[in-house]
CSV table of N, CA and C in Angstrom, one decimal:
chain,number,residue,atom,x,y,z
A,1,MET,N,11.1,2.8,30.8
A,1,MET,CA,10.2,2.4,29.7
A,1,MET,C,10.3,0.9,29.5
A,2,ARG,N,9.1,0.4,29.2
A,2,ARG,CA,9.1,-1.1,29.0
A,2,ARG,C,9.9,-1.4,27.7
A,3,ASP,N,10.4,-2.6,27.7
A,3,ASP,CA,11.3,-3.1,26.6
A,3,ASP,C,10.6,-3.0,25.3
A,4,TYR,N,9.3,-3.5,25.2
A,4,TYR,CA,8.6,-3.5,23.9
A,4,TYR,C,8.4,-2.1,23.4
A,5,ARG,N,8.1,-1.2,24.2
A,5,ARG,CA,7.9,0.2,23.8
A,5,ARG,C,9.3,0.8,23.2
A,6,ARG,N,10.3,0.5,23.9
A,6,ARG,CA,11.6,1.0,23.4
A,6,ARG,C,11.9,0.4,22.0
A,7,ARG,N,11.7,-0.9,21.9
A,7,ARG,CA,11.9,-1.5,20.5
A,7,ARG,C,11.1,-0.9,19.5
A,8,LEU,N,9.8,-0.6,19.8
A,8,LEU,CA,8.9,0.1,18.8
A,8,LEU,C,9.4,1.5,18.4
A,9,LEU,N,9.9,2.2,19.4
A,9,LEU,CA,10.4,3.5,19.1
A,9,LEU,C,11.7,3.5,18.4
A,10,GLU,N,12.5,2.5,18.5
A,10,GLU,CA,13.8,2.4,17.8
A,10,GLU,C,13.6,1.8,16.4
A,11,ARG,N,12.5,1.2,16.2
A,11,ARG,CA,12.3,0.6,14.9
A,11,ARG,C,12.1,1.6,13.8
A,12,PRO,N,12.7,1.5,12.6
A,12,PRO,CA,12.4,2.5,11.6
A,12,PRO,C,11.0,2.4,11.1
A,13,PRO,N,10.4,3.5,10.6
A,13,PRO,CA,9.0,3.5,10.2
A,13,PRO,C,8.8,2.5,9.1
A,14,ALA,N,7.7,1.8,9.2
A,14,ALA,CA,7.3,0.8,8.1
A,14,ALA,C,6.8,1.5,6.9
A,15,ARG,N,7.1,0.9,5.8
A,15,ARG,CA,6.6,1.4,4.5
A,15,ARG,C,6.1,0.2,3.8
A,16,GLY,N,4.8,0.0,3.8
A,16,GLY,CA,4.2,-1.2,3.2
A,16,GLY,C,4.6,-2.4,4.0
A,17,GLY,N,4.7,-3.5,3.4
A,17,GLY,CA,5.2,-4.7,4.1
A,17,GLY,C,4.3,-5.1,5.3
A,18,THR,N,5.0,-5.4,6.4
A,18,THR,CA,4.3,-5.8,7.6
A,18,THR,C,4.4,-4.8,8.7
A,19,ALA,N,3.2,-4.5,9.3
A,19,ALA,CA,3.2,-3.6,10.4
A,19,ALA,C,3.8,-4.2,11.7
A,20,VAL,N,3.9,-3.4,12.7
A,20,VAL,CA,4.4,-3.8,14.0
A,20,VAL,C,3.6,-5.0,14.5
A,21,THR,N,2.3,-5.0,14.3
A,21,THR,CA,1.5,-6.1,14.8
A,21,THR,C,1.6,-7.4,14.0
A,22,GLY,N,2.4,-7.4,12.9
A,22,GLY,CA,2.5,-8.6,12.1
A,22,GLY,C,1.5,-8.7,11.0
A,23,PHE,N,0.6,-7.8,10.9
A,23,PHE,CA,-0.4,-7.8,9.9
A,23,PHE,C,0.1,-7.0,8.7
A,24,PRO,N,-0.3,-7.3,7.5
A,24,PRO,CA,0.1,-6.5,6.3
A,24,PRO,C,-0.3,-5.0,6.5
A,25,ARG,N,0.5,-4.1,6.0
A,25,ARG,CA,0.3,-2.7,6.2
A,25,ARG,C,0.2,-2.0,4.8
A,26,GLY,N,-0.6,-1.0,4.7
A,26,GLY,CA,-0.8,-0.2,3.5
A,26,GLY,C,-1.3,-1.0,2.4
A,27,LEU,N,-0.8,-0.8,1.2
A,27,LEU,CA,-1.3,-1.5,0.0
A,27,LEU,C,-1.0,-2.9,0.0
A,28,ALA,N,0.1,-3.3,0.8
A,28,ALA,CA,0.4,-4.7,0.9
A,28,ALA,C,-0.7,-5.5,1.5
A,29,ALA,N,-1.7,-4.9,2.2
A,29,ALA,CA,-2.8,-5.6,2.8
A,29,ALA,C,-3.8,-6.0,1.9
A,30,PHE,N,-3.8,-5.5,0.6
A,30,PHE,CA,-4.8,-5.7,-0.3
A,30,PHE,C,-4.3,-6.5,-1.5
A,31,SER,N,-5.0,-7.6,-1.9
A,31,SER,CA,-4.7,-8.3,-3.1
A,31,SER,C,-6.0,-8.2,-4.0
A,32,LEU,N,-5.8,-7.6,-5.1
A,32,LEU,CA,-6.9,-7.4,-6.1
A,32,LEU,C,-6.7,-8.2,-7.3
A,33,GLU,N,-5.8,-9.3,-7.2
A,33,GLU,CA,-5.5,-10.1,-8.4
A,33,GLU,C,-6.8,-10.7,-8.9
A,34,GLY,N,-7.0,-10.6,-10.2
A,34,GLY,CA,-8.2,-11.2,-10.9
A,34,GLY,C,-9.4,-10.3,-10.8
A,35,LYS,N,-9.3,-9.1,-10.2
A,35,LYS,CA,-10.4,-8.2,-10.0
A,35,LYS,C,-10.3,-7.1,-11.1
A,36,LYS,N,-11.4,-6.5,-11.4
A,36,LYS,CA,-11.4,-5.3,-12.3
A,36,LYS,C,-11.8,-4.1,-11.5
A,37,ALA,N,-11.2,-3.0,-11.8
A,37,ALA,CA,-11.5,-1.7,-11.2
A,37,ALA,C,-11.8,-0.7,-12.2
A,38,LEU,N,-12.9,0.0,-12.0
A,38,LEU,CA,-13.3,1.1,-12.8
A,38,LEU,C,-13.2,2.4,-12.1
A,39,VAL,N,-12.4,3.3,-12.6
A,39,VAL,CA,-12.1,4.6,-11.8
A,39,VAL,C,-12.6,5.7,-12.7
A,40,THR,N,-13.6,6.4,-12.1
A,40,THR,CA,-14.1,7.6,-12.8
A,40,THR,C,-13.2,8.8,-12.5
A,41,GLY,N,-12.9,9.6,-13.5
A,41,GLY,CA,-12.0,10.7,-13.3
A,41,GLY,C,-10.6,10.2,-13.2
A,42,GLY,N,-10.3,9.0,-13.8
A,42,GLY,CA,-9.0,8.4,-13.6
A,42,GLY,C,-7.9,9.0,-14.5
A,43,ASN,N,-8.2,10.0,-15.3
A,43,ASN,CA,-7.2,10.5,-16.2
A,43,ASN,C,-6.3,11.6,-15.5
A,44,ARG,N,-6.6,12.0,-14.3
A,44,ARG,CA,-5.8,13.0,-13.6
A,44,ARG,C,-6.1,13.0,-12.1
A,45,GLY,N,-5.2,13.7,-11.4
A,45,GLY,CA,-5.4,14.0,-10.0
A,45,GLY,C,-5.6,12.7,-9.1
A,46,LEU,N,-6.5,12.8,-8.2
A,46,LEU,CA,-6.8,11.7,-7.3
A,46,LEU,C,-7.2,10.4,-8.0
A,47,GLY,N,-8.1,10.6,-9.0
A,47,GLY,CA,-8.5,9.5,-9.8
A,47,GLY,C,-7.4,8.7,-10.4
A,48,PHE,N,-6.4,9.4,-11.0
A,48,PHE,CA,-5.2,8.8,-11.5
A,48,PHE,C,-4.4,8.1,-10.5
A,49,ALA,N,-4.3,8.7,-9.3
A,49,ALA,CA,-3.5,8.0,-8.2
A,49,ALA,C,-4.3,6.8,-7.7
A,50,PHE,N,-5.6,6.8,-7.7
A,50,PHE,CA,-6.4,5.7,-7.3
A,50,PHE,C,-6.2,4.5,-8.3
A,51,ALA,N,-6.2,4.9,-9.6
A,51,ALA,CA,-6.1,3.9,-10.7
A,51,ALA,C,-4.7,3.2,-10.5
A,52,GLN,N,-3.7,4.0,-10.3
A,52,GLN,CA,-2.3,3.4,-10.1
A,52,GLN,C,-2.2,2.5,-8.9
A,53,ALA,N,-2.8,3.0,-7.8
A,53,ALA,CA,-2.8,2.2,-6.6
A,53,ALA,C,-3.5,0.9,-6.7
A,54,LEU,N,-4.7,0.9,-7.4
A,54,LEU,CA,-5.5,-0.3,-7.6
A,54,LEU,C,-4.7,-1.3,-8.5
A,55,ALA,N,-4.1,-0.7,-9.5
A,55,ALA,CA,-3.2,-1.6,-10.4
A,55,ALA,C,-2.1,-2.2,-9.6
A,56,ASP,N,-1.5,-1.4,-8.7
A,56,ASP,CA,-0.4,-1.9,-7.9
A,56,ASP,C,-0.8,-3.0,-7.0
A,57,CYS,N,-2.1,-3.1,-6.7
A,57,CYS,CA,-2.6,-4.2,-5.9
A,57,CYS,C,-3.0,-5.4,-6.7
A,58,GLY,N,-2.9,-5.2,-8.0
A,58,GLY,CA,-3.1,-6.4,-8.9
A,58,GLY,C,-4.4,-6.3,-9.7
A,59,ALA,N,-5.2,-5.2,-9.6
A,59,ALA,CA,-6.4,-5.1,-10.3
A,59,ALA,C,-6.2,-4.8,-11.8
A,60,SER,N,-7.0,-5.2,-12.7
A,60,SER,CA,-7.1,-4.8,-14.0
A,60,SER,C,-7.9,-3.4,-14.0
A,61,VAL,N,-7.3,-2.4,-14.6
A,61,VAL,CA,-7.9,-1.0,-14.4
A,61,VAL,C,-8.4,-0.5,-15.7
A,62,ALA,N,-9.6,0.1,-15.6
A,62,ALA,CA,-10.2,0.9,-16.7
A,62,ALA,C,-10.5,2.3,-16.1
A,63,ILE,N,-10.1,3.3,-16.8
A,63,ILE,CA,-10.4,4.7,-16.3
A,63,ILE,C,-11.5,5.3,-17.2
A,64,ILE,N,-12.3,6.2,-16.6
A,64,ILE,CA,-13.3,6.9,-17.4
A,64,ILE,C,-13.1,8.4,-17.2
A,65,GLY,N,-13.2,9.1,-18.4
A,65,GLY,CA,-13.1,10.5,-18.3
A,65,GLY,C,-13.7,11.1,-19.6
A,66,ARG,N,-14.1,12.3,-19.6
A,66,ARG,CA,-14.7,12.9,-20.7
A,66,ARG,C,-13.7,13.3,-21.8
A,67,GLY,N,-12.5,13.6,-21.5
A,67,GLY,CA,-11.5,14.0,-22.5
A,67,GLY,C,-10.7,12.9,-23.1
A,68,THR,N,-10.9,12.6,-24.3
A,68,THR,CA,-10.2,11.5,-25.0
A,68,THR,C,-8.7,11.7,-24.9
A,69,ALA,N,-8.2,12.9,-25.2
A,69,ALA,CA,-6.8,13.2,-25.1
A,69,ALA,C,-6.2,13.0,-23.7
A,70,ALA,N,-6.9,13.4,-22.7
A,70,ALA,CA,-6.5,13.3,-21.3
A,70,ALA,C,-6.5,11.8,-20.9
A,71,ASN,N,-7.5,11.1,-21.4
A,71,ASN,CA,-7.6,9.6,-21.1
A,71,ASN,C,-6.4,8.9,-21.7
A,72,GLN,N,-6.0,9.2,-23.0
A,72,GLN,CA,-4.9,8.5,-23.6
A,72,GLN,C,-3.6,8.9,-23.0
A,73,ALA,N,-3.5,10.2,-22.6
A,73,ALA,CA,-2.2,10.6,-21.9
A,73,ALA,C,-2.1,9.8,-20.5
A,74,ALA,N,-3.2,9.6,-19.8
A,74,ALA,CA,-3.2,8.9,-18.6
A,74,ALA,C,-2.8,7.4,-18.8
A,75,VAL,N,-3.3,6.8,-19.9
A,75,VAL,CA,-3.0,5.4,-20.2
A,75,VAL,C,-1.5,5.3,-20.5
A,76,ARG,N,-0.9,6.3,-21.2
A,76,ARG,CA,0.5,6.3,-21.5
A,76,ARG,C,1.3,6.5,-20.2
A,77,ARG,N,0.9,7.4,-19.3
A,77,ARG,CA,1.6,7.5,-18.1
A,77,ARG,C,1.6,6.3,-17.2
A,78,LEU,N,0.4,5.6,-17.2
A,78,LEU,CA,0.3,4.3,-16.5
A,78,LEU,C,1.2,3.3,-17.1
A,79,ALA,N,1.2,3.2,-18.5
A,79,ALA,CA,2.0,2.2,-19.2
A,79,ALA,C,3.5,2.5,-18.8
A,80,ASP,N,3.9,3.7,-18.8
A,80,ASP,CA,5.3,4.1,-18.4
A,80,ASP,C,5.6,3.6,-17.0
A,81,ALA,N,4.6,3.4,-16.1
A,81,ALA,CA,4.8,2.9,-14.8
A,81,ALA,C,4.6,1.4,-14.7
A,82,GLY,N,4.4,0.8,-15.9
A,82,GLY,CA,4.2,-0.7,-15.9
A,82,GLY,C,2.8,-1.2,-15.7
A,83,VAL,N,1.9,-0.3,-15.9
A,83,VAL,CA,0.5,-0.6,-15.6
A,83,VAL,C,-0.3,-0.6,-17.0
A,84,GLN,N,-1.0,-1.7,-17.3
A,84,GLN,CA,-1.8,-1.7,-18.5
A,84,GLN,C,-3.2,-1.3,-18.1
A,85,ALA,N,-3.7,-0.2,-18.7
A,85,ALA,CA,-5.0,0.3,-18.4
A,85,ALA,C,-5.8,0.5,-19.7
A,86,HIS,N,-7.1,0.6,-19.5
A,86,HIS,CA,-8.1,0.8,-20.6
A,86,HIS,C,-8.8,2.1,-20.4
A,87,ALA,N,-8.8,2.9,-21.4
A,87,ALA,CA,-9.5,4.2,-21.2
A,87,ALA,C,-10.9,4.2,-21.9
A,88,ILE,N,-11.8,4.8,-21.2
A,88,ILE,CA,-13.2,4.9,-21.7
A,88,ILE,C,-13.6,6.3,-21.7
A,89,GLY,N,-14.0,6.8,-22.9
A,89,GLY,CA,-14.5,8.2,-22.9
A,89,GLY,C,-16.0,8.2,-22.7
A,90,ALA,N,-16.4,9.0,-21.7
A,90,ALA,CA,-17.8,9.0,-21.4
A,90,ALA,C,-18.2,10.2,-20.5
A,91,ASP,N,-19.4,10.7,-20.7
A,91,ASP,CA,-20.0,11.7,-19.8
A,91,ASP,C,-21.0,11.0,-18.9
A,92,LEU,N,-20.6,10.8,-17.6
A,92,LEU,CA,-21.4,10.0,-16.7
A,92,LEU,C,-22.6,10.7,-16.2
A,93,SER,N,-23.0,11.8,-16.8
A,93,SER,CA,-24.2,12.5,-16.3
A,93,SER,C,-25.5,11.9,-16.9
A,94,THR,N,-25.4,10.9,-17.8
A,94,THR,CA,-26.6,10.2,-18.3
A,94,THR,C,-26.5,8.8,-18.0
A,95,ASP,N,-27.6,8.2,-17.7
A,95,ASP,CA,-27.7,6.8,-17.4
A,95,ASP,C,-27.2,5.9,-18.5
A,96,ASP,N,-27.5,6.2,-19.7
A,96,ASP,CA,-27.1,5.4,-20.9
A,96,ASP,C,-25.5,5.4,-20.9
A,97,GLU,N,-24.9,6.5,-20.7
A,97,GLU,CA,-23.4,6.5,-20.7
A,97,GLU,C,-22.8,5.7,-19.6
A,98,VAL,N,-23.5,5.7,-18.4
A,98,VAL,CA,-23.0,4.9,-17.3
A,98,VAL,C,-23.1,3.4,-17.6
A,99,ARG,N,-24.3,3.0,-18.2
A,99,ARG,CA,-24.4,1.6,-18.5
A,99,ARG,C,-23.4,1.2,-19.6
A,100,ARG,N,-23.2,2.0,-20.6
A,100,ARG,CA,-22.3,1.7,-21.7
A,100,ARG,C,-20.9,1.6,-21.2
A,101,SER,N,-20.5,2.5,-20.3
A,101,SER,CA,-19.1,2.5,-19.7
A,101,SER,C,-18.9,1.3,-18.9
A,102,VAL,N,-19.8,0.9,-18.0
A,102,VAL,CA,-19.7,-0.3,-17.2
A,102,VAL,C,-19.6,-1.5,-18.1
A,103,ASP,N,-20.4,-1.6,-19.1
A,103,ASP,CA,-20.4,-2.8,-20.0
A,103,ASP,C,-19.1,-2.9,-20.7
A,104,GLU,N,-18.5,-1.7,-21.1
A,104,GLU,CA,-17.2,-1.7,-21.8
A,104,GLU,C,-16.1,-2.1,-20.9
A,105,ALA,N,-16.2,-1.6,-19.7
A,105,ALA,CA,-15.1,-2.0,-18.7
A,105,ALA,C,-15.2,-3.5,-18.3
A,106,ALA,N,-16.4,-4.0,-18.2
A,106,ALA,CA,-16.6,-5.4,-17.7
A,106,ALA,C,-16.2,-6.4,-18.9
A,107,GLY,N,-16.3,-5.9,-20.1
A,107,GLY,CA,-16.1,-6.8,-21.3
A,107,GLY,C,-14.7,-7.1,-21.5
């Protein structure tokens, strides 16, 4: 076996940081400092995970969901993880609510 292949196989798996190629890997590859992220369905499940990941990359995060209680619970969970998030209650099935939500998130 070639020497470089043996070294790759012996190397522990990378978690974030730098990949074998020397390029950033995973979330470490993204810097969203100074950016705003708007996550629909961000109060639970995959949307919540996306909101947390975007915040981990430096984005300012707003989540949108229909349930006010679920939105506030998600904001508290994010705050417990050190993430400041803004919750927007909206039903995105209407154009007016979409516009209002985006305006609120951007403001």
